[in-house]
Short mmCIF file of C-alpha atoms and ligand atoms in Angstrom, two decimals:
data_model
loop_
_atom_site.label_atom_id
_atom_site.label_comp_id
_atom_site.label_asym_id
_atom_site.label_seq_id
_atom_site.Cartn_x
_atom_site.Cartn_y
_atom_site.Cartn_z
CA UNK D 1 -84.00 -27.77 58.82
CA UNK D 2 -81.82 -29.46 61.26
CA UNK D 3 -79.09 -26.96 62.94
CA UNK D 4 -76.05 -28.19 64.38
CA UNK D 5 -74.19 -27.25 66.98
CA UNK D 6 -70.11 -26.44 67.09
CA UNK D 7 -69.81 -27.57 63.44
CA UNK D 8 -66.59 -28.19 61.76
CA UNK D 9 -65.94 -26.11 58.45
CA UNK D 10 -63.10 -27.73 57.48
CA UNK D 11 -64.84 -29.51 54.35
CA UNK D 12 -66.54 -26.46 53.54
CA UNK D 13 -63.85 -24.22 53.10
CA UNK D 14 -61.35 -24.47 50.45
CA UNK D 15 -58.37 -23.49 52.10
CA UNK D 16 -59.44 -26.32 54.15
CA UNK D 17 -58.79 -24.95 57.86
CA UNK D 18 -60.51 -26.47 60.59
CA UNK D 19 -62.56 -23.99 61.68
CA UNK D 20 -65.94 -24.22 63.71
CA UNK D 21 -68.97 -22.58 63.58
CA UNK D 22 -71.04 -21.77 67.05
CA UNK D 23 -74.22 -23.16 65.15
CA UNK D 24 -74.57 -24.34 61.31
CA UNK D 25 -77.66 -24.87 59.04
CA UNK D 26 -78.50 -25.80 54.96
CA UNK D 27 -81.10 -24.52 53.13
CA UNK D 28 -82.50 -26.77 50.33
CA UNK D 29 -85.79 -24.76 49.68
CA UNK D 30 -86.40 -21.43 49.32
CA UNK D 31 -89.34 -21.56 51.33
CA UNK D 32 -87.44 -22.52 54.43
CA UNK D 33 -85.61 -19.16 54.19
CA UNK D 34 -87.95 -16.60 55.88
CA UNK D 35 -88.51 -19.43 59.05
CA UNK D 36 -84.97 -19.63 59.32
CA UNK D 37 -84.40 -15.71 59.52
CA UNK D 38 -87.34 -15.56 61.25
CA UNK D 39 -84.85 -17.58 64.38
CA UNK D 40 -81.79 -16.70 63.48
CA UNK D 41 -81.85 -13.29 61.91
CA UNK D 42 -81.28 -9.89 63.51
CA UNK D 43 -79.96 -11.91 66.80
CA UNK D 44 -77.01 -10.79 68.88
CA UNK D 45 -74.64 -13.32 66.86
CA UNK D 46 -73.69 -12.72 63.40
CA UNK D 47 -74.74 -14.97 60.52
CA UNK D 48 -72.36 -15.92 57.18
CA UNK D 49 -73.94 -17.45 54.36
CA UNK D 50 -71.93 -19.79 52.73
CA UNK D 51 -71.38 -20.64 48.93
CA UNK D 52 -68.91 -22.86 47.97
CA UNK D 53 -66.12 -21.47 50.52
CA UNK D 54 -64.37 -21.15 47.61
CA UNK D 55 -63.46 -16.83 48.30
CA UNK D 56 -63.17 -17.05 52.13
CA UNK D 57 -60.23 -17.00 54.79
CA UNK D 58 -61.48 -17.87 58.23
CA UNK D 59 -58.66 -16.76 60.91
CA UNK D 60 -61.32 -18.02 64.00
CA UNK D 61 -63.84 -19.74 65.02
CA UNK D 62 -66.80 -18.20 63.64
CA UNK D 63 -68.79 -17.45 67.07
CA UNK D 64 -72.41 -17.28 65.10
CA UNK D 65 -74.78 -19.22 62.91
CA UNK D 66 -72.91 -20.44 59.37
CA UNK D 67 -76.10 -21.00 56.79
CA UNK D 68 -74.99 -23.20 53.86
CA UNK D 69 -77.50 -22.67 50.66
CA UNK D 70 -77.93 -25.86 48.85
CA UNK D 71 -80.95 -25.01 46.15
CA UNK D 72 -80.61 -26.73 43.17
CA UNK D 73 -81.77 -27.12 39.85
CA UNK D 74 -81.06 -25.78 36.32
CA UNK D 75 -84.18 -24.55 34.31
CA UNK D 76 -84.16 -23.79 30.69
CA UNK D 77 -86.66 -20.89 30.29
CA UNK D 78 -86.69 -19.64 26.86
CA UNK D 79 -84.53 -20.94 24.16
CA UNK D 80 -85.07 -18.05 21.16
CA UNK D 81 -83.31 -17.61 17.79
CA UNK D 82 -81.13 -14.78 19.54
CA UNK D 83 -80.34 -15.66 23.56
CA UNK D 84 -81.09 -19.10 25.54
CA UNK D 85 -82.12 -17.92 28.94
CA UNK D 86 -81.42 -20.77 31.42
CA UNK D 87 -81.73 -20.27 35.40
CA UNK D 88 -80.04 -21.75 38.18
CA UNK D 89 -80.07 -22.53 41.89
CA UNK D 90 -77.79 -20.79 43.91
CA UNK D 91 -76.58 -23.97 45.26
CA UNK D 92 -75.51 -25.81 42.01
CA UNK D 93 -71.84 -26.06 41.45
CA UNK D 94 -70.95 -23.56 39.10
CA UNK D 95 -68.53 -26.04 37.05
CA UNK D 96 -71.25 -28.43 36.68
CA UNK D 97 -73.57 -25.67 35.18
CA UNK D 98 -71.03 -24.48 32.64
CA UNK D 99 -70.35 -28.10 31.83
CA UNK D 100 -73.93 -28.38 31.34
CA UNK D 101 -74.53 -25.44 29.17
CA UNK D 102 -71.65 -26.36 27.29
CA UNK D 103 -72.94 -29.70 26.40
CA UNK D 104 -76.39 -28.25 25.52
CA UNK D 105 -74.06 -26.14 23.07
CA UNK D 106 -75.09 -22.81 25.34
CA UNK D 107 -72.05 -20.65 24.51
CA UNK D 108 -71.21 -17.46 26.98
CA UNK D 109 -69.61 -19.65 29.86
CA UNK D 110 -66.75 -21.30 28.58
CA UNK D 111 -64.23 -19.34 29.29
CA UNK D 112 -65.44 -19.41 33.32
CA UNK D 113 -65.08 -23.25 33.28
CA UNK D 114 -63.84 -25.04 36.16
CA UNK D 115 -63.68 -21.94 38.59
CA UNK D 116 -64.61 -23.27 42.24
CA UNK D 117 -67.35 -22.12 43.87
CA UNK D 118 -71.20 -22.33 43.69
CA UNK D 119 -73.59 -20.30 41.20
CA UNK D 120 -74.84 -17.68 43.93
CA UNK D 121 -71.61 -16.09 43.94
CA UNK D 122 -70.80 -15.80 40.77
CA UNK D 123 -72.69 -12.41 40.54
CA UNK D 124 -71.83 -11.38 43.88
CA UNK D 125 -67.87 -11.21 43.20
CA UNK D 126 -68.59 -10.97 39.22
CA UNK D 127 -66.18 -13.89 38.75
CA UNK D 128 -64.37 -13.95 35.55
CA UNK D 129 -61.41 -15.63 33.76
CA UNK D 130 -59.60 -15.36 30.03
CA UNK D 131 -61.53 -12.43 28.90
CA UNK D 132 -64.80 -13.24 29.95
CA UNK D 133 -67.39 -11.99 33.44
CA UNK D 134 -69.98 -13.65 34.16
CA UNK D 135 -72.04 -10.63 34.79
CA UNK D 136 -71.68 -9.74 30.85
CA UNK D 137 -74.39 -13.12 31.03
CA UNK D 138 -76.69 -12.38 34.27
CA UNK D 139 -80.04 -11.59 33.21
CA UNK D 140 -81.54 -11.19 36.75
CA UNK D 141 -80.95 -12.75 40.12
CA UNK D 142 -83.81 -13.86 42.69
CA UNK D 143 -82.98 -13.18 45.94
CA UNK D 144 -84.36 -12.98 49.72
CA UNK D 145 -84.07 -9.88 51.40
CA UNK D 146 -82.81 -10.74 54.76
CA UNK D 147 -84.68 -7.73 56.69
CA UNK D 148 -88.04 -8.90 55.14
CA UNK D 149 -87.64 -12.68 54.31
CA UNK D 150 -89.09 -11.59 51.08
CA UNK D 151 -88.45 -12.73 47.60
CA UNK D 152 -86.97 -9.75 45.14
CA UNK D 153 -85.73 -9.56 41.66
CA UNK D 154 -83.03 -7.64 40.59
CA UNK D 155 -81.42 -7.03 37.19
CA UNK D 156 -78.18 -7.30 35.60
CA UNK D 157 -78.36 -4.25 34.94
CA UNK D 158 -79.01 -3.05 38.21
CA UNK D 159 -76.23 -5.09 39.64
CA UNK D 160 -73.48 -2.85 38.83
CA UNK D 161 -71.26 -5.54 37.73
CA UNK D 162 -67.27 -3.83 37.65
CA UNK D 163 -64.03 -5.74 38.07
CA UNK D 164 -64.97 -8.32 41.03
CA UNK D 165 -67.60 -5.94 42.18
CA UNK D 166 -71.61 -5.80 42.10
CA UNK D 167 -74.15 -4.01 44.48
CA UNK D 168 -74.15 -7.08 46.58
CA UNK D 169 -70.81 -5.70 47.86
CA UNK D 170 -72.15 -2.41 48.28
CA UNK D 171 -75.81 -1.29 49.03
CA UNK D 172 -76.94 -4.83 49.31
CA UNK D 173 -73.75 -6.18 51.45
CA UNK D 174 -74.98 -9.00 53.98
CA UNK D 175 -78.70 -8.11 53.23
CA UNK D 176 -79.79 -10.67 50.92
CA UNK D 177 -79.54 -14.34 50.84
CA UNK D 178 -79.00 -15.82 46.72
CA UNK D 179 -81.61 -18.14 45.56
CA UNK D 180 -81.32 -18.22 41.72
CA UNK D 181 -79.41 -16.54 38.98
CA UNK D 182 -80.87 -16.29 35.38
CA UNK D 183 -78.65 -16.27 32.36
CA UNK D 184 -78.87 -14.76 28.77
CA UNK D 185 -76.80 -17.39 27.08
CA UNK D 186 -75.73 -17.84 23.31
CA UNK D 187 -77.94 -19.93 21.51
CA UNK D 188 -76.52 -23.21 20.06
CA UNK D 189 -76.79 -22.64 16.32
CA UNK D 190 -75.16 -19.12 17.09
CA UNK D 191 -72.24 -20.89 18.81
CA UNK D 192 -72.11 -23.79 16.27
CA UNK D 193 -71.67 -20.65 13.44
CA UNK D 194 -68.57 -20.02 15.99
CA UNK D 195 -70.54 -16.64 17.17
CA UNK D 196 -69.26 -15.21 20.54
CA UNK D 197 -65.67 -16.63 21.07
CA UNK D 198 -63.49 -14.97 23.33
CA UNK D 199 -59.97 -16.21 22.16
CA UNK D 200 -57.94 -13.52 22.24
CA UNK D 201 -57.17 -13.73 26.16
CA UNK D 202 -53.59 -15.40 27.66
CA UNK D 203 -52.97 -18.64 26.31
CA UNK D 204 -56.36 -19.62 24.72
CA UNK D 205 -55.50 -19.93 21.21
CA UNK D 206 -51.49 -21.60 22.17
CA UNK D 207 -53.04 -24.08 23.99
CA UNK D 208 -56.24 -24.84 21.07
CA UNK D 209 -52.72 -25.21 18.79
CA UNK D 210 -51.20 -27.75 21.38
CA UNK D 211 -54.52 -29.84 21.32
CA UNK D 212 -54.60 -29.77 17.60
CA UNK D 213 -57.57 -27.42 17.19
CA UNK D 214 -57.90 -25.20 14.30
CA UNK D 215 -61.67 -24.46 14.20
CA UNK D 216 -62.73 -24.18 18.16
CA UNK D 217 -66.60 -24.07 19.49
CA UNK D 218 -67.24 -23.99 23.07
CA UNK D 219 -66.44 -27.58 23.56
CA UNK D 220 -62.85 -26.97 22.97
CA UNK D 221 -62.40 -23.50 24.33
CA UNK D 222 -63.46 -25.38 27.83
CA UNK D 223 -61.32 -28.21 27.51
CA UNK D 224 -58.25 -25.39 26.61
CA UNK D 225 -59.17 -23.33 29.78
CA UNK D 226 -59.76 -26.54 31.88
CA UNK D 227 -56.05 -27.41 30.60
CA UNK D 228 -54.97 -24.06 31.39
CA UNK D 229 -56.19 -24.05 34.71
CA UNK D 230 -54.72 -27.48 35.76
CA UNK D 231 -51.63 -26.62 35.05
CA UNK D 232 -51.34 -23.25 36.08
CA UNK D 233 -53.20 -23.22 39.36
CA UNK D 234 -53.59 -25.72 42.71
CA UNK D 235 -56.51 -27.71 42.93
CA UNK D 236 -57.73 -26.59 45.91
CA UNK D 237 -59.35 -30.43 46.70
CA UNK D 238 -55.38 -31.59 47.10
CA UNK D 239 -53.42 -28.02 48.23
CA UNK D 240 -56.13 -25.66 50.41
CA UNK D 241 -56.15 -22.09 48.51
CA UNK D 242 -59.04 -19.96 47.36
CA UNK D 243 -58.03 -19.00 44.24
CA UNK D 244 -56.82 -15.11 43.39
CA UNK D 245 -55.83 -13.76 46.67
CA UNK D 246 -55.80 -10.27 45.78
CA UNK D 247 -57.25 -8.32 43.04
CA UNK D 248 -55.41 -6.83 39.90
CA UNK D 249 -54.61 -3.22 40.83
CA UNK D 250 -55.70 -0.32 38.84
CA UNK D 251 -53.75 2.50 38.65
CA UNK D 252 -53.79 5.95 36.85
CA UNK D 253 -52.26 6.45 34.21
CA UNK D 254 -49.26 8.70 35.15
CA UNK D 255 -48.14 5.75 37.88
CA UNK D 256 -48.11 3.52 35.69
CA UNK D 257 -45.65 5.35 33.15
CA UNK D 258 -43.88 6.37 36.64
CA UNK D 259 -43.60 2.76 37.26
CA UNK D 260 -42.54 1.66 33.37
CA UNK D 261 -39.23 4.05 33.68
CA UNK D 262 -38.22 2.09 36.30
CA UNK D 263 -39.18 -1.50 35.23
CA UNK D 264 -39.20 -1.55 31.40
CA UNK D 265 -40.46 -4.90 31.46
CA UNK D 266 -44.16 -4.29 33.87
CA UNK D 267 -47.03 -5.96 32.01
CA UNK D 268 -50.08 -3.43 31.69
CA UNK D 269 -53.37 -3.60 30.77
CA UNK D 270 -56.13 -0.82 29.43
CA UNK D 271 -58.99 -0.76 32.22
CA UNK D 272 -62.29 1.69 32.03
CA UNK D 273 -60.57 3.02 34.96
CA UNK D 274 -57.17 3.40 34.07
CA UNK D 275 -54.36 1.02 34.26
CA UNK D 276 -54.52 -2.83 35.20
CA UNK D 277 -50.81 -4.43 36.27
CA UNK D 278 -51.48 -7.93 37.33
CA UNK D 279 -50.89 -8.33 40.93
CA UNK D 280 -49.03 -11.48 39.87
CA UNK D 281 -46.13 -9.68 38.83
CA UNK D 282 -46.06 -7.01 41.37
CA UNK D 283 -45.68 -10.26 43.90
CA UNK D 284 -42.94 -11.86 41.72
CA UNK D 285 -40.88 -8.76 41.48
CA UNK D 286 -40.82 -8.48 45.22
CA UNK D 287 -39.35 -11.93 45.51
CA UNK D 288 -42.43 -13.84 46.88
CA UNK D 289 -43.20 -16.62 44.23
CA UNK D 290 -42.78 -19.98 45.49
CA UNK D 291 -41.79 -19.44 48.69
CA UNK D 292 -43.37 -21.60 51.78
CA UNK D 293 -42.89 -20.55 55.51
CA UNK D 294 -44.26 -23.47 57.16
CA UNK D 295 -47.31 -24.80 55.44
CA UNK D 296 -48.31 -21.33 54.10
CA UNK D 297 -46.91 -20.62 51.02
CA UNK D 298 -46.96 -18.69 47.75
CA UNK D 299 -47.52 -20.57 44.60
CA UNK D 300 -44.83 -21.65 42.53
CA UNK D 301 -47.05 -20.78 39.11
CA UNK D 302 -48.97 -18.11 39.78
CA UNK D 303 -48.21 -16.30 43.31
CA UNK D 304 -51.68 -14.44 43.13
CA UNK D 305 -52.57 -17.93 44.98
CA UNK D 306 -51.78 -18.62 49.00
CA UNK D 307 -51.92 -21.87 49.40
CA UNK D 308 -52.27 -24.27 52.61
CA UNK D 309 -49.88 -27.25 52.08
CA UNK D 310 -51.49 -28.99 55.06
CA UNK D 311 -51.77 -27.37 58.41
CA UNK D 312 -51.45 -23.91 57.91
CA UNK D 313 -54.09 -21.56 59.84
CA UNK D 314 -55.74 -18.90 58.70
CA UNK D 315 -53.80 -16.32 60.77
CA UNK D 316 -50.40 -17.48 59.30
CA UNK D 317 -52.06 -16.96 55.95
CA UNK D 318 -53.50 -13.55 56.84
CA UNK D 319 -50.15 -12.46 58.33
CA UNK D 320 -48.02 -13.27 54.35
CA UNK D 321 -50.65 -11.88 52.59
CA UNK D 322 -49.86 -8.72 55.07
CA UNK D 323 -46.04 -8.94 54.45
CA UNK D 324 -46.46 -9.65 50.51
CA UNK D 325 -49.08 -6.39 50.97
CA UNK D 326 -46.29 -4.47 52.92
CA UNK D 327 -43.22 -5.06 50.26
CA UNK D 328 -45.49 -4.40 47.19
CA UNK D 329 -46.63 -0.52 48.75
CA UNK D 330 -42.93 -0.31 49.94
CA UNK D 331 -41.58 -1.32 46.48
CA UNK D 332 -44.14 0.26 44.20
CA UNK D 333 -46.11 2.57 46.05
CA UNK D 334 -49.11 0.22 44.94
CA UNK D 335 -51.89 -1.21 48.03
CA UNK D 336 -53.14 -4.58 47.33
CA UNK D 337 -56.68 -5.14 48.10
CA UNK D 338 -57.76 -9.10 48.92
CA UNK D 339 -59.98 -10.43 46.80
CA UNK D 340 -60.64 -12.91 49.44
CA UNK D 341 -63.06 -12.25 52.37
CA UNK D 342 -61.43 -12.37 55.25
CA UNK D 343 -63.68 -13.50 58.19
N1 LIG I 1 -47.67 -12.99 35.92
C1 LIG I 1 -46.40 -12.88 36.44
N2 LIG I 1 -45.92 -13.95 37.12
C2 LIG I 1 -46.60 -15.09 37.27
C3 LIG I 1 -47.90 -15.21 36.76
C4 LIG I 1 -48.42 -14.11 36.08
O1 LIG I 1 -45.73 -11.87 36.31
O2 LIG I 1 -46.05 -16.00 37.90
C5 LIG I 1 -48.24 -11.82 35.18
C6 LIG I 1 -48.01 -11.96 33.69
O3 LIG I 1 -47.69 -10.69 33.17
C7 LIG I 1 -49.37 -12.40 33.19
C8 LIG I 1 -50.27 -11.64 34.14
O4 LIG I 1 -49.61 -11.73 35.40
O5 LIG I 1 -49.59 -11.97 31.87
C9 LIG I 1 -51.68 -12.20 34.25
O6 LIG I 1 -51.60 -13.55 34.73
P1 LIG I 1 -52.83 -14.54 34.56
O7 LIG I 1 -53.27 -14.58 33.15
O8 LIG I 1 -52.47 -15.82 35.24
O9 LIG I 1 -54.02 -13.85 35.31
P2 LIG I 1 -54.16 -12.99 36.66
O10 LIG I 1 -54.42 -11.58 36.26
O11 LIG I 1 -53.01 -13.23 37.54
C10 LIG I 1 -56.74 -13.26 36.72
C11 LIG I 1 -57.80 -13.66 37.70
C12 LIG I 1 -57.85 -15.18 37.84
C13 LIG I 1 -58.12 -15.78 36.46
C14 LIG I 1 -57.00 -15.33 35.52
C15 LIG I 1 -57.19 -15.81 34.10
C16 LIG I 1 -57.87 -11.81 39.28
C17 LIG I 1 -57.62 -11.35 40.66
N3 LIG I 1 -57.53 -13.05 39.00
O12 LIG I 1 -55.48 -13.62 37.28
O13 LIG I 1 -58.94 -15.51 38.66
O14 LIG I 1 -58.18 -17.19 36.50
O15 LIG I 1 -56.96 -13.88 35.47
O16 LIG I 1 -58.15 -15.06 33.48
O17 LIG I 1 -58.38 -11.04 38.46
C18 LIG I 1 -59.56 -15.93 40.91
O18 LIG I 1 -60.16 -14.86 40.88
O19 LIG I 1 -59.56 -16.66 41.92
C19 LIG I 1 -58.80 -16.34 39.75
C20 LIG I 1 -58.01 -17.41 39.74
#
């Protein structure tokens, strides 16, 4: 493994700042893990591993070693009459995995198409879109335990997947390296029998009836979310953003009626612990969508996004997403929490 020296993050970051990393190294075998902890592990500098950059905000430099994990390969295990279990390197682009269980007819996935980012952290941050989380589908994820360099198993079930939240942002924070994710999937005559849909979420089933679709599989409930997506949200490979900058609030139930009397009109959502407003609209109501201050900005469709138009840095992002912060708690008493890891 070659390691570089002062290496430019700009490409690996979707926000697209040009950061640089003291040193920088990719992984493309598992095996070359434990030698490269073995050197860089437990020294004086700290050490980020790197997915996709697709979740991050760098406001510096990052004065340590920046470990990129590029293991690929998608495995079908066991395809049985009642789940398709297909693994995955944690380097492979999570689009191009849904794509290809989509095409293999592998239902469960759909609704998490075109979400940037690599398949490592998709159990880490639990991603999830229109209904679905892809920890409802994680069978078990292989991973190396940083303080060891050894190889360990974990289930879904012992992941403690919640609402962009798993053990790997808890107990297990920054002590394991991803190497492979294993998914219980829908099998394809289940999903040809229509088995599994999740339409029910946003604009799913408006947007099947704009494309003409009146009997959907998994094929088409992609192509709707893809369309969704695209039009809702910035590409991050021509505007630098990282997706949902904060995460939904929850709140208990006697805010939110609190909040109702005044604002009539507050979207709400039923949570397993309490009451979901989208962030979205707190954001919106405090006047925030669209606007630009330089080239950091708010999106115009969905202001959950900051986006870079150019030559933003990370610090003039950090500092709205403090201001939007400070005029949501001073207008509804609510505290946003970034979704984003700030480094
Ligand atoms: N809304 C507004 N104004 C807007 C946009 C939205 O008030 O300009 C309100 C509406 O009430 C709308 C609600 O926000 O019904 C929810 O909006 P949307 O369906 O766009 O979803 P979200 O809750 O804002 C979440 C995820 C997204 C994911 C979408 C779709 C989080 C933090 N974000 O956003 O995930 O794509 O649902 O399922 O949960 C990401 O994590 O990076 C991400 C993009």
């Amino acid at each position: 493994m070659t390691i570089h020296e002062n290496y430019s993050l700009r490409k690996l970051n979707t926000f697209g700042f040009d950061v640089r990393a003291a040193r920088f190294g990719e992984i493309r075998s598992a095996e070359e893990i434990p030698l490269f902890l073995e050197k860089f592990y437990r020294q004086e500098e700290p050490l980020l591993i790197l997915g996709g950059g697709s979740n991050l905000l760098f406001t510096r430099d990052f004065p340590g070693t920046v470990l990129r994990i590029s293991l690929g390969g998608i495995t079908l295990v066991e395809e049985g009459e009642k789940e398709v279990v297909v693994s995955a390197g944690a380097g492979v682009i999570w689009d191009d995995f849904v794509a290809y269980c989509v095409s293999n007819g592998w239902g469960g996935l759909e609704n998490l198409s075109l979400i940037p980012g690599l398949v490592g952290s998709t159990p880490i941050q639990n991603i999830g879109a229109y209904g679905m989380e892809a920890g409802e589908t994680v069978r078990e994820v292989r991973y190396t335990e940083m303080e060891t360099g050894r190889q360990q198993v974990i289930s879904g079930t012992q992941c403690r997947f919640g609402y962009r939240n798993s053990i790997f942002k808890h107990e297990l924070k920054e002590k394991t390296i991803v190497t492979e994710v294993v998914f219980n999937l829908i099998p394809k005559k289940a999903t040809e029998a229509r088995e599994g849909l999740k339409l029910d979420y946003g604009h799913i089933r408006k947007e099947l009836e704009i494309m003409g679709v009146s009997d959907p599989g998994i094929r088409e409930v992609r192509e709707a979310v893809c369309r969704i997506r695209r039009s809702k949200l910035p590409d991050p490979a021509v505007t630098g953003n990282a997706g949902s900058f904060f995460k939904n609030p929850v709140v208990t139930a006697e805010k939110a009626d609190t909040l109702r009397s005044g604002y009539d009109c507050m979207p709400s959502f039923a949570d397993p612990n309490g009451i979901k407003i989208p962030a979205a609209w707190l954001i919106e109501q405090c006047g925030w969508k669209g606007k630009r201050f330089g080239d950091a900005g708010v999106h115009i469709n969905q202001p959950l996004v900051l986006v870079n138009y150019g030559q933003a840095t990370g610090q003039q992002i950090l500092q709205l997403s403090e201001q939007i912060r400070r005029s949501v708690l001073d207008k509804f008493g609510i505290t946003l929490e970034s979704e984003v890891v700030i480094i």
